[in-house]
Short mmCIF file of C-alpha atoms and ligand atoms in Angstrom, two decimals:
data_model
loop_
_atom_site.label_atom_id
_atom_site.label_comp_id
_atom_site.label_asym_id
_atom_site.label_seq_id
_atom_site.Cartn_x
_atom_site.Cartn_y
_atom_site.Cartn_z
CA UNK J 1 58.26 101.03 99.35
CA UNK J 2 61.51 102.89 98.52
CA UNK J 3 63.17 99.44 98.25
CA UNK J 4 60.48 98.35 95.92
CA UNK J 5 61.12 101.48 93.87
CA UNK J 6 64.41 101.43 93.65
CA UNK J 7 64.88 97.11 92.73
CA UNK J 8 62.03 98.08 89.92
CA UNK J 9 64.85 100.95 88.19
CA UNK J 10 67.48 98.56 88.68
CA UNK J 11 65.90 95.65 87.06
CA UNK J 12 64.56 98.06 83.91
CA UNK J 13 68.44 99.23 83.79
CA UNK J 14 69.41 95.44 82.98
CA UNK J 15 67.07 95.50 80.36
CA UNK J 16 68.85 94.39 77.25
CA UNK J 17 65.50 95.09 74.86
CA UNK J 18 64.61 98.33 76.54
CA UNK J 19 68.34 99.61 76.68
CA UNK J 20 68.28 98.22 72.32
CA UNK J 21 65.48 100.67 72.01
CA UNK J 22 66.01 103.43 73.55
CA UNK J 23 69.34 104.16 71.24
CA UNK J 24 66.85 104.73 68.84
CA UNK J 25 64.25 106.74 70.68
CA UNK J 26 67.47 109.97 71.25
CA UNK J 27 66.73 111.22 74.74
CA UNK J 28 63.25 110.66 76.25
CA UNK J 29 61.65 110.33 79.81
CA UNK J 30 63.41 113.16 81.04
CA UNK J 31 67.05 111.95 80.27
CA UNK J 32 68.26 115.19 78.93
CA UNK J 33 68.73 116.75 82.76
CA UNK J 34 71.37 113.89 82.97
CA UNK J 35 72.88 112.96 80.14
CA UNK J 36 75.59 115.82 78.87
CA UNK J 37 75.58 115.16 75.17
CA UNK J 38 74.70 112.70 72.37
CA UNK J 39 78.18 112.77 70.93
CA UNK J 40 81.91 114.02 71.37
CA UNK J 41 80.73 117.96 69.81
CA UNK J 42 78.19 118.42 72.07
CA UNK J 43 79.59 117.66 74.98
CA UNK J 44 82.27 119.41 74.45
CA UNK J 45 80.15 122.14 74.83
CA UNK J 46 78.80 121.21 78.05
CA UNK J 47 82.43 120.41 79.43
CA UNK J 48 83.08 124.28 78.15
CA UNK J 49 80.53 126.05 80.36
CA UNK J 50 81.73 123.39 83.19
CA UNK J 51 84.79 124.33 82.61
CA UNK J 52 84.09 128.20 82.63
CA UNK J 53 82.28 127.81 86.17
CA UNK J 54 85.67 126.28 87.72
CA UNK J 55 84.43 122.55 87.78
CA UNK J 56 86.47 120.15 85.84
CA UNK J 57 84.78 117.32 84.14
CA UNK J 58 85.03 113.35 83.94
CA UNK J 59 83.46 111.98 80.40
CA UNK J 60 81.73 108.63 80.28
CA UNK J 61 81.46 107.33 76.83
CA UNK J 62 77.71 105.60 77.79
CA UNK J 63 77.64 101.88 76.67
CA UNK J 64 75.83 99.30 77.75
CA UNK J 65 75.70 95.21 77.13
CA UNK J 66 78.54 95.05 74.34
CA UNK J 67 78.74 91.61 73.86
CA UNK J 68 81.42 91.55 70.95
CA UNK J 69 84.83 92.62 69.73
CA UNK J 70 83.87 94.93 67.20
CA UNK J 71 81.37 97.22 69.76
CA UNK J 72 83.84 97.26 72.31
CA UNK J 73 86.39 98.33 69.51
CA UNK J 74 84.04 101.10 68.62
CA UNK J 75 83.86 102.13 72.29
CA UNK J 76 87.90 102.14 72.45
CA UNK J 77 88.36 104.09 69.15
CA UNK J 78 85.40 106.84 70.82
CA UNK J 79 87.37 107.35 73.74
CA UNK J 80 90.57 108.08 71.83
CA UNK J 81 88.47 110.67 69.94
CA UNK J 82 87.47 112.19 73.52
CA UNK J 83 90.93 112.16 74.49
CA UNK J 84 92.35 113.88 71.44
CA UNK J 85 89.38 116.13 71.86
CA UNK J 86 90.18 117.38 74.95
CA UNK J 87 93.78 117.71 74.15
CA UNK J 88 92.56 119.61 71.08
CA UNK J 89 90.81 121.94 73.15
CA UNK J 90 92.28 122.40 76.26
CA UNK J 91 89.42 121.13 77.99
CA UNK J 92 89.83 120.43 82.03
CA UNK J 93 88.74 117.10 81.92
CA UNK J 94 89.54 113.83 82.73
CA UNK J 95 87.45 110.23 81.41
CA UNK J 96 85.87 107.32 82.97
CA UNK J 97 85.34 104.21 81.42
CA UNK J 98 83.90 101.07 82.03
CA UNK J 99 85.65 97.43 81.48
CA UNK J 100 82.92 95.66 80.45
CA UNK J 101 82.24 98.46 77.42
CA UNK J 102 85.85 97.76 76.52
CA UNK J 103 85.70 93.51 76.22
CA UNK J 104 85.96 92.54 80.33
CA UNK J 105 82.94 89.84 79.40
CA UNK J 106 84.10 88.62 76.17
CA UNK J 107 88.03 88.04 76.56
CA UNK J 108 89.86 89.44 79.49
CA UNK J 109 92.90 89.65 77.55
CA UNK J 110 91.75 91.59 75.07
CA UNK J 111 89.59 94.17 77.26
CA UNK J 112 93.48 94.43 78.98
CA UNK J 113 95.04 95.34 75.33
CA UNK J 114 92.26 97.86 74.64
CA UNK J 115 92.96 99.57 77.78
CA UNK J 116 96.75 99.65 77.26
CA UNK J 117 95.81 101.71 74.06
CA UNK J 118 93.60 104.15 75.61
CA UNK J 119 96.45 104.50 78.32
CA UNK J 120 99.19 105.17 76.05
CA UNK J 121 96.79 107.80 74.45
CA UNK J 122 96.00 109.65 77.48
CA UNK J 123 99.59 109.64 78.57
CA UNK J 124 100.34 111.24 76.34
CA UNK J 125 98.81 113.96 76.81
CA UNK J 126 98.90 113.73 80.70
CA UNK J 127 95.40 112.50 81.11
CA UNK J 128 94.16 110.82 83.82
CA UNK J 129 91.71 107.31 83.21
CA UNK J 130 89.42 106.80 85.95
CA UNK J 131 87.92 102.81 85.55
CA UNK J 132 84.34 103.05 87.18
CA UNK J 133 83.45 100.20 89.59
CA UNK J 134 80.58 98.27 87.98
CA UNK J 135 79.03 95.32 89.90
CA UNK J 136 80.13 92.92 92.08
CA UNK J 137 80.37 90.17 89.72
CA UNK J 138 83.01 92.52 87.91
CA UNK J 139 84.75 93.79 91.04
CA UNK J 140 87.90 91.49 91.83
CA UNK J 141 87.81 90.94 87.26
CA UNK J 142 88.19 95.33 87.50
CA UNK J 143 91.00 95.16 90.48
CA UNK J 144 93.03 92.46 88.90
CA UNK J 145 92.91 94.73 85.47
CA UNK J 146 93.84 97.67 87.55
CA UNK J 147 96.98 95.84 89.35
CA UNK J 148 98.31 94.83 85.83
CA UNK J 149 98.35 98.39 84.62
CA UNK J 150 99.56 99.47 87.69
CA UNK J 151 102.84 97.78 86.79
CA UNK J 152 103.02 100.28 83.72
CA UNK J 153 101.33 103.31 83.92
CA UNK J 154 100.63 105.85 86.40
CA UNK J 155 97.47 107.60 85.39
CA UNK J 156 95.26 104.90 86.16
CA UNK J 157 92.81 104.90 89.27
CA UNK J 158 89.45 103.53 90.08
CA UNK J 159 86.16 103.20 91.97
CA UNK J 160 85.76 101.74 95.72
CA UNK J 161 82.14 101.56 96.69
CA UNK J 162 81.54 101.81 100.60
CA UNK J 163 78.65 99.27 100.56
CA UNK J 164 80.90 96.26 99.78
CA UNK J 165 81.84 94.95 103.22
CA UNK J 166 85.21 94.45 101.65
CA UNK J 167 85.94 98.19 100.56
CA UNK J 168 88.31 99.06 103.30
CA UNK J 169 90.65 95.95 103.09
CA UNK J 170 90.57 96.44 99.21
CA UNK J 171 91.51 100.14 99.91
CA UNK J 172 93.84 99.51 102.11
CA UNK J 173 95.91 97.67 99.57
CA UNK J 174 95.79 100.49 97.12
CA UNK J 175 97.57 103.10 98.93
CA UNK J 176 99.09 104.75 96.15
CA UNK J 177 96.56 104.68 93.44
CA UNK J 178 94.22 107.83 92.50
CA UNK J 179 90.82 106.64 93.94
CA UNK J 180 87.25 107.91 93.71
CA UNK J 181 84.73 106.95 97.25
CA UNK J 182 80.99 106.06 96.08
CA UNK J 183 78.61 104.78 98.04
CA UNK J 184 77.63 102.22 94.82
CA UNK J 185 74.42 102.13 92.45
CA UNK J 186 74.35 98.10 91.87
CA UNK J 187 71.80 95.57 93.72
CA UNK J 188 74.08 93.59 95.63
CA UNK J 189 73.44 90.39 97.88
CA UNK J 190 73.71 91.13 101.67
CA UNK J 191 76.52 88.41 102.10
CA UNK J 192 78.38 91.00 100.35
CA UNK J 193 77.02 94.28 100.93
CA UNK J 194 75.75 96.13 103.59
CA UNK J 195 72.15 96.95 103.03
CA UNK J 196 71.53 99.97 105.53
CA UNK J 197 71.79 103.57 104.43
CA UNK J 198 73.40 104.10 108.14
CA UNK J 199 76.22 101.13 107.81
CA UNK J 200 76.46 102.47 103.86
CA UNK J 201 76.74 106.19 104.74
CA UNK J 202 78.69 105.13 107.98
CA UNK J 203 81.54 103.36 105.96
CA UNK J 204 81.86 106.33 103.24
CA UNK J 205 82.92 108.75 105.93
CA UNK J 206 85.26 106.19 107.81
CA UNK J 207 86.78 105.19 103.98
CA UNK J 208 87.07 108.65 103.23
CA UNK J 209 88.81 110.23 106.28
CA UNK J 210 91.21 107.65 105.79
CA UNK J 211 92.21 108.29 102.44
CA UNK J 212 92.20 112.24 103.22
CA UNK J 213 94.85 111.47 106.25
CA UNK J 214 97.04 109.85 103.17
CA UNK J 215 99.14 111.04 100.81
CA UNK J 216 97.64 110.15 97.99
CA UNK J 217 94.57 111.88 95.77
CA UNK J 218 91.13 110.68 96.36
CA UNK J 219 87.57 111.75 94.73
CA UNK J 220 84.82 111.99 97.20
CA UNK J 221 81.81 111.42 95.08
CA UNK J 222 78.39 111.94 96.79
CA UNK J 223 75.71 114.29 96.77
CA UNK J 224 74.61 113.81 100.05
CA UNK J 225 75.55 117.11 101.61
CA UNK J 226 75.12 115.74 105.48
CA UNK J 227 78.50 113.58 104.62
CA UNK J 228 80.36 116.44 102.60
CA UNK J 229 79.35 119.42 105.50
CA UNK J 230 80.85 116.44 108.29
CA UNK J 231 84.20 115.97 105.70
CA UNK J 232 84.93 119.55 105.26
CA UNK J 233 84.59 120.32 108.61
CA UNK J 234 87.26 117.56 108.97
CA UNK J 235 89.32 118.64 106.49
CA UNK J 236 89.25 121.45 107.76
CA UNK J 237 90.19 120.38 111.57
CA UNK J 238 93.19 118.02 110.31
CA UNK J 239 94.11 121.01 108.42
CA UNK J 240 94.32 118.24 104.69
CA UNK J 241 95.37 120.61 101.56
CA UNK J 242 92.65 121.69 99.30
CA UNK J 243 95.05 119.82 96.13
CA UNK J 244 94.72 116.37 97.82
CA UNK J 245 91.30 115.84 97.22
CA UNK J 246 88.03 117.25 94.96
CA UNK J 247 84.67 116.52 95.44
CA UNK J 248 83.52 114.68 92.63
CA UNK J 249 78.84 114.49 91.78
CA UNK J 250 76.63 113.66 88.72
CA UNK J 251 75.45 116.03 85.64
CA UNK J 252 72.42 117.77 86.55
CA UNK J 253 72.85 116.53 90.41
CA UNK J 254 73.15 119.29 93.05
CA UNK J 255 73.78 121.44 90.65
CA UNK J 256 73.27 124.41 92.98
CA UNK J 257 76.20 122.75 95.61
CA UNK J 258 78.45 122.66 93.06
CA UNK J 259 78.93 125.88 92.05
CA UNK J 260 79.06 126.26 95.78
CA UNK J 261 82.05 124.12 96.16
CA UNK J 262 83.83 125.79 93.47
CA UNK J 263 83.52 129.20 94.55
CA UNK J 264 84.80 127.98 98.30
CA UNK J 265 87.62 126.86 96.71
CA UNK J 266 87.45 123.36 96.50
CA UNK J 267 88.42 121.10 94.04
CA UNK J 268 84.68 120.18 91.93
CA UNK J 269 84.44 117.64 89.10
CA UNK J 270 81.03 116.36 87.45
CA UNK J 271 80.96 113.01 85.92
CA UNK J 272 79.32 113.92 82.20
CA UNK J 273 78.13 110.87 80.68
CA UNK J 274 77.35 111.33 76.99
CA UNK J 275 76.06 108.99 74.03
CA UNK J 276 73.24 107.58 73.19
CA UNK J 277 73.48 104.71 75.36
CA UNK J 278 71.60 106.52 77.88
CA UNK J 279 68.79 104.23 79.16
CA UNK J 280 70.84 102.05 81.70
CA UNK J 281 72.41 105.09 83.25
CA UNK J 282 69.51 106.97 83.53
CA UNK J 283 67.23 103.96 85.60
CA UNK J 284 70.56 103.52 87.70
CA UNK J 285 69.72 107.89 88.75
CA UNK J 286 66.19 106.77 89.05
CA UNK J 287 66.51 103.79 91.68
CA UNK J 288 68.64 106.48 93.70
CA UNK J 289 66.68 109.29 93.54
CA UNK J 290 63.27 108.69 92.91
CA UNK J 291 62.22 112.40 93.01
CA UNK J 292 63.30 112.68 89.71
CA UNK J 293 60.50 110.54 88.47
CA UNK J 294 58.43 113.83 88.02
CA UNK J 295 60.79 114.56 84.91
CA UNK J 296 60.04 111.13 83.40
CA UNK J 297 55.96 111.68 84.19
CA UNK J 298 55.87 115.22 82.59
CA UNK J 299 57.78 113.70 79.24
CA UNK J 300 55.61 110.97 79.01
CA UNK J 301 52.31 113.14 79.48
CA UNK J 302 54.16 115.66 77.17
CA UNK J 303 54.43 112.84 74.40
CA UNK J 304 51.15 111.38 74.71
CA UNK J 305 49.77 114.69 73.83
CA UNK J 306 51.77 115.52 70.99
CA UNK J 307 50.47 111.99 69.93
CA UNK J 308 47.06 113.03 70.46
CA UNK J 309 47.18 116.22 69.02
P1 LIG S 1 72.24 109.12 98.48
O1 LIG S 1 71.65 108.71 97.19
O2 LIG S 1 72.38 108.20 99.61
O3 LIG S 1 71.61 110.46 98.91
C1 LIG S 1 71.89 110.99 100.20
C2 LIG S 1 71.19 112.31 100.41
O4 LIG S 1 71.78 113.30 99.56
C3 LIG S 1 69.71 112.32 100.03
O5 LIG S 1 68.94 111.80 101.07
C4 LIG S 1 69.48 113.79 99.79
O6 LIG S 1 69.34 114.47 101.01
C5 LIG S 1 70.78 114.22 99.14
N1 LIG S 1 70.68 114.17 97.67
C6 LIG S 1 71.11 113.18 96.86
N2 LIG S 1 70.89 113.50 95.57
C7 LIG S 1 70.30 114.72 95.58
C8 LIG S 1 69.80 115.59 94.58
N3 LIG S 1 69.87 115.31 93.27
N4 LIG S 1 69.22 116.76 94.96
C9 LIG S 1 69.13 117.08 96.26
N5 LIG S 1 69.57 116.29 97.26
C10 LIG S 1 70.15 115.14 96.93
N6 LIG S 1 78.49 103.97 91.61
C11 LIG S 1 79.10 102.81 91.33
O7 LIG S 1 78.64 101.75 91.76
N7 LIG S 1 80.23 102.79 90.55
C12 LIG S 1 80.80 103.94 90.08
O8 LIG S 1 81.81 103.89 89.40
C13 LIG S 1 80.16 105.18 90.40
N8 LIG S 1 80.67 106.37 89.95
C14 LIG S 1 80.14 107.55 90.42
C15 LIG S 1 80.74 108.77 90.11
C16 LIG S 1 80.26 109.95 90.66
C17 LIG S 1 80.91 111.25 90.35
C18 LIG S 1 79.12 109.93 91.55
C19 LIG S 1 78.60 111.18 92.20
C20 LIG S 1 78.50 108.73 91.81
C21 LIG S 1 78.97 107.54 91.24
N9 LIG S 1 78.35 106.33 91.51
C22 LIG S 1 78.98 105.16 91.18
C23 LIG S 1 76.99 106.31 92.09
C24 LIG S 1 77.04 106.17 93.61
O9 LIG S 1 77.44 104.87 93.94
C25 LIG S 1 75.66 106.43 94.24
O10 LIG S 1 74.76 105.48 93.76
C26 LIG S 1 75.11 107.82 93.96
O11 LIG S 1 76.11 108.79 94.07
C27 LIG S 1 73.98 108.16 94.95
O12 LIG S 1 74.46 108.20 96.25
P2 LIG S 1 74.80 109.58 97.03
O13 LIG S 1 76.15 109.43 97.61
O14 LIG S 1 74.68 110.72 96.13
O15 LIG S 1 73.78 109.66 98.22
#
C-alpha cells in the first residue's frame, strides 16, 4: 500500500499540466509548511529567523520542466539575485540548484555556460553551489557537468543518493569534492537501484561513515533520526571534528530535531526551497512521507467550504 502511495505522488510530481497550474493557484494543499517563500524577499525572511536559531540555510530557486533558453535564463538571472541577496545581507546561506532548471535538457553546452556564470557570482562572494542530484536519467549528464567545473572552481559540490547501487564507486572517485548523502526521492528501476528501505538505509550509513573518516566536508541529509543517533554516536567514537560535517534536512521537516542539533553543537542546515514552482516539490515530500497528507485533506476541506459558503 505504501508503495502504491508513494508511485501515485511521484507520478502527480511529473505532471507537466498540474505543475502549469498550480503556479497560478500560489500555495495550496498544504504547501506552505514546506515551501519557505514565494520570492527572493520573503525568504529572506525565513533564512533570517533560520539564521537567528544557529541553522544555516541552502536556497532552491523551485523550477520545474523548463523546456527553453529563455526560462532557464530566467532561472540563472534569479539565482544571481539570491546570491547578491545574501551577500547583501549577510545571510548564512548557501544555494542549490538544479541542471535541468538551468538548460541540462535543452543544450548541454549551454546549461555548462549558465553555470559558469552563477559560479563566478558566488565566488565571488565565497559562496558555496550545491548541484542537487535529480534522476537517474540525469545522473552521469550532472557528474560529467560537475567534473568540468571541477577543473575551475572550487565551490562546487553535489548530491550522491545511497539507493543507486553505483553511489559508492561514484563517491569514491570524488574524494575531494564537498558532497551532500541522501537517500534519493526519484522512482528508479531496480537494475539500478536498490528497492529496500534496509539495503537503502543500510548503504547511507556505510556511504556516510566513509566520507566522515575523510578529509573532506560532507552533508548528511536525512531525517530519519535512527541513522543520525547511530552517526553521532560514531562520530563521536572516531572522535571526527564537529567542522567536517553538518547535518543537512527539509523546511518544515523535523523541525523539533533541528533546533536540537544546533543547540548540541552541530553543524544544521535546512534546504529552503522557494518560488512558485512548488507543486513538483511538494508531491516528491508527499510520496516520502505520507503523514503529511492530513495537511493537504484539511486545505482541501478548508477550500471547499469557503466555496460553499
Ligand atoms: P525516510 O523518508 O526513509 O524516513 C526515515 C524515518 O525518519 C521515518 O520512518 C521516520 O521515522 C523519520 N522521519 C522522516 N521524516 C520525518 C518527519 N517529517 N517527521 C518525523 N519523522 C520523520 N533527494 C534526491 O534525490 N536528490 C537531492 O538532491 C536531494 N536533496 C535533499 C536535500 C536535503 C537537505 C534532504 C533532507 C533531502 C534531499 N533529498 C534529495 C531527498 C532524500 O533523497 C529523501 O527522499 C528524503 O530525505 C526522505 O528520506 P529520509 O532520509 O528523510 O528518510
Amino acid at each position: 500500500m505504501q508503495n502504491l502511495i508513494r508511485n501515485f505522488f511521484i507520478a502527480l510530481s511529473t505532471n507537466k499540466f498540474l505543475n502549469k497550474k498550480a503556479r497560478k493557484w500560489g500555495f495550496r494543499l498544504g504547501a506552505e509548511k514546506f515551501v519557505a517563500g514565494t520570492d527572493i524577499d520573503s525568504v529572506t525572511l525565513t533564512i533570517k529567523k533560520m539564521n537567528a536559531q544557529g541553522i544555516s540555510c541552502t536556497v532552491d530557486n523551485l523550477g520545474e520542466f523548463v523546456s527553453d533558453k529563455e526560462e532557464a535564463g530566467k532561472a540563472k538571472k534569479q539565482i544571481i539575485n539570491m546570491l547578491e541577496k545574501i551577500h547583501q545581507e549577510k545571510l548564512d546561506c548557501h544555494i542549490s540548484v538544479k541542471l535541468t532548471q538551468l538548460g541540462l535538457d535543452i543544450d548541454r553546452d549551454f546549461c555548462l555556460g549558465n553555470m559558469r556564470e552563477i559560479l563566478d557570482a558566488a565566488a565571488k562572494y565565497c559562496i558555496f553551489i550545491n548541484i542537487d542530484m535529480e534522476d537517474y536519467a540525469h545522473f552521469q549528464p550532472t557528474i560529467d557537468i560537475l567534473k568540468l567545473l571541477l577543473k575551475d572552481y572550487q565551490n562546487v559540490g553535489t548530491v550522491i543518493q545511497s539507493y543507486l547501487r553505483c553511489a559508492e564507486e561514484v563517491l569514491d572517485k570524488l574524494p575531494n569534492v564537498r558532497i551532500r548523502i541522501v537517500k534519493g526521492a526519484y522512482k528508479e528501476s531496480p537494475a539500478v537501484a536498490f528497492q529496500s528501505k534496509t539495503e537503502i538505509d543500510q548503504n547511507f550509513l556505510k556511504l556516510a561513515k566513509k566520507r566522515l573518516l575523510g578529509n573532506t566536508f560532507t552533508s548528511i541529509a536525512t531525517h530519519d533520526h535512527r541513522i543520525i543517533g547511530q552517526l553521532k554516536k560514531f562520530i563521536q567514537e572516531n572522535n571526527i571534528p564537529k567542522d567536517r560535517f553538518e547535518f543537512q534536512m527539509l523546511y518544515g521537516f523535523q523541525q523539533e530535531m533541528q533546533y536540537e542539533l544546533a543547540n548540541e553543537g552541530y553543524q544544521m542546515t535546512t534546504y529552503m526551497p522557494f518560488g512558485r514552482d512548488w507543486f513538483g516539490y511538494y508531491m516528491r515530500r508527499l510520496a516520502e512521507r505520507p503523514q503529511n497528507i492530513n495537511l493537504l485533506i484539511k486545505d482541501v476541506f478548508r477550500l471547499t467550504r469557503k466555496n460553499l459558503s
